[in-house]
Amino acid sequence: MVEIKGAVFHPGMFQMDGNITTVRELVNAAEGLREDAFMARAVLYREKADWTTEVVSVDLAGLMAGRVKDIELRSNDMLIVASNSDMREEYVVTVFGSVSKPDTYPY
């Protein structure tokens, strides 16, 4: 099994059954990328032989366009595709002084 999460139309677990052997095939099995997918980079988490986790950066735009070599999947791989809104920095505003509700608020 492999898993895909994030800005795809059908996130979830997929069986490596011969039809899904690469990252591109996994994205296609998840019915493709949403319009808001962050194309500059996806993150592939994979187990190494010693049970530690390896993190692989994926040029998603290059891979989907065929400019970058596709990556062979291994059992238990997990691909995370961020959305553009996930990549935005969060801002907060702190209100203090002689006000009714001093606090920190998301902006």
C-alpha positions as a Python dict, from the first residue, in 0.01 Angstrom:
ca = {
    (1, 'M'): (0, 0, 0),
    (2, 'V'): (96, 361, -61),
    (3, 'E'): (-81, 678, 51),
    (4, 'I'): (-139, 1022, -96),
    (5, 'K'): (-265, 1320, 107),
    (6, 'G'): (-338, 1683, 38),
    (7, 'A'): (-435, 1874, -275),
    (8, 'V'): (-557, 1583, -488),
    (9, 'F'): (-916, 1496, -577),
    (10, 'H'): (-917, 1151, -415),
    (11, 'P'): (-664, 1128, -127),
    (12, 'G'): (-620, 795, 46),
    (13, 'M'): (-452, 456, 45),
    (14, 'F'): (-382, 278, -283),
    (15, 'Q'): (-269, -75, -350),
    (16, 'M'): (52, -117, -548),
    (17, 'D'): (-107, -357, -795),
    (18, 'G'): (108, -306, -1102),
    (19, 'N'): (-94, -6, -1218),
    (20, 'I'): (52, 216, -944),
    (21, 'T'): (430, 192, -930),
    (22, 'T'): (543, 556, -958),
    (23, 'V'): (458, 895, -809),
    (24, 'R'): (292, 1011, -1135),
    (25, 'E'): (75, 699, -1144),
    (26, 'L'): (-23, 755, -780),
    (27, 'V'): (-128, 1115, -853),
    (28, 'N'): (-330, 996, -1153),
    (29, 'A'): (-493, 720, -943),
    (30, 'A'): (-597, 994, -697),
    (31, 'E'): (-780, 1156, -990),
    (32, 'G'): (-517, 1425, -1035),
    (33, 'L'): (-408, 1744, -868),
    (34, 'R'): (-651, 2010, -753),
    (35, 'E'): (-624, 2361, -900),
    (36, 'D'): (-475, 2487, -574),
    (37, 'A'): (-194, 2228, -556),
    (38, 'F'): (148, 2371, -473),
    (39, 'M'): (343, 2248, -777),
    (40, 'A'): (694, 2355, -678),
    (41, 'R'): (739, 2073, -427),
    (42, 'A'): (568, 1771, -279),
    (43, 'V'): (711, 1559, 1),
    (44, 'L'): (752, 1181, -16),
    (45, 'Y'): (796, 1000, 315),
    (46, 'R'): (938, 648, 293),
    (47, 'E'): (1057, 381, 532),
    (48, 'K'): (1419, 278, 505),
    (49, 'A'): (1543, -76, 576),
    (50, 'D'): (1630, 23, 935),
    (51, 'W'): (1270, 147, 994),
    (52, 'T'): (1372, 513, 999),
    (53, 'T'): (1189, 762, 778),
    (54, 'E'): (1348, 919, 473),
    (55, 'V'): (1206, 1246, 336),
    (56, 'V'): (1233, 1302, -40),
    (57, 'S'): (1153, 1636, -201),
    (58, 'V'): (961, 1599, -529),
    (59, 'D'): (953, 1859, -809),
    (60, 'L'): (584, 1800, -874),
    (61, 'A'): (551, 2037, -1171),
    (62, 'G'): (855, 1887, -1345),
    (63, 'L'): (750, 1532, -1270),
    (64, 'M'): (394, 1576, -1399),
    (65, 'A'): (519, 1755, -1714),
    (66, 'G'): (774, 1482, -1783),
    (67, 'R'): (1078, 1710, -1737),
    (68, 'V'): (1189, 1520, -1426),
    (69, 'K'): (1232, 1144, -1399),
    (70, 'D'): (939, 973, -1227),
    (71, 'I'): (1008, 821, -884),
    (72, 'E'): (947, 451, -822),
    (73, 'L'): (725, 391, -520),
    (74, 'R'): (803, 152, -237),
    (75, 'S'): (564, -14, 1),
    (76, 'N'): (434, 224, 274),
    (77, 'D'): (539, 541, 88),
    (78, 'M'): (329, 849, 168),
    (79, 'L'): (312, 1148, -69),
    (80, 'I'): (199, 1484, 70),
    (81, 'V'): (82, 1743, -185),
    (82, 'A'): (39, 2083, -19),
    (83, 'S'): (-209, 2341, -139),
    (84, 'N'): (-111, 2699, -212),
    (85, 'S'): (-301, 2812, 98),
    (86, 'D'): (-101, 2563, 310),
    (87, 'M'): (216, 2738, 196),
    (88, 'R'): (105, 3087, 298),
    (89, 'E'): (253, 3225, 613),
    (90, 'E'): (1, 3279, 889),
    (91, 'Y'): (-30, 3632, 1022),
    (92, 'V'): (-169, 3744, 1354),
    (93, 'V'): (-267, 4078, 1501),
    (94, 'T'): (-227, 4148, 1870),
    (95, 'V'): (-473, 4394, 2021),
    (96, 'F'): (-389, 4530, 2366),
    (97, 'G'): (-437, 4835, 2582),
    (98, 'S'): (-770, 4995, 2676),
    (99, 'V'): (-991, 4764, 2468),
    (100, 'S'): (-1276, 4526, 2558),
    (101, 'K'): (-1110, 4204, 2436),
    (102, 'P'): (-731, 4221, 2425),
    (103, 'D'): (-600, 3911, 2248),
    (104, 'T'): (-410, 3777, 1949),
    (105, 'Y'): (-628, 3720, 1639),
    (106, 'P'): (-558, 3549, 1307),
    (107, 'Y'): (-531, 3793, 1018),
}
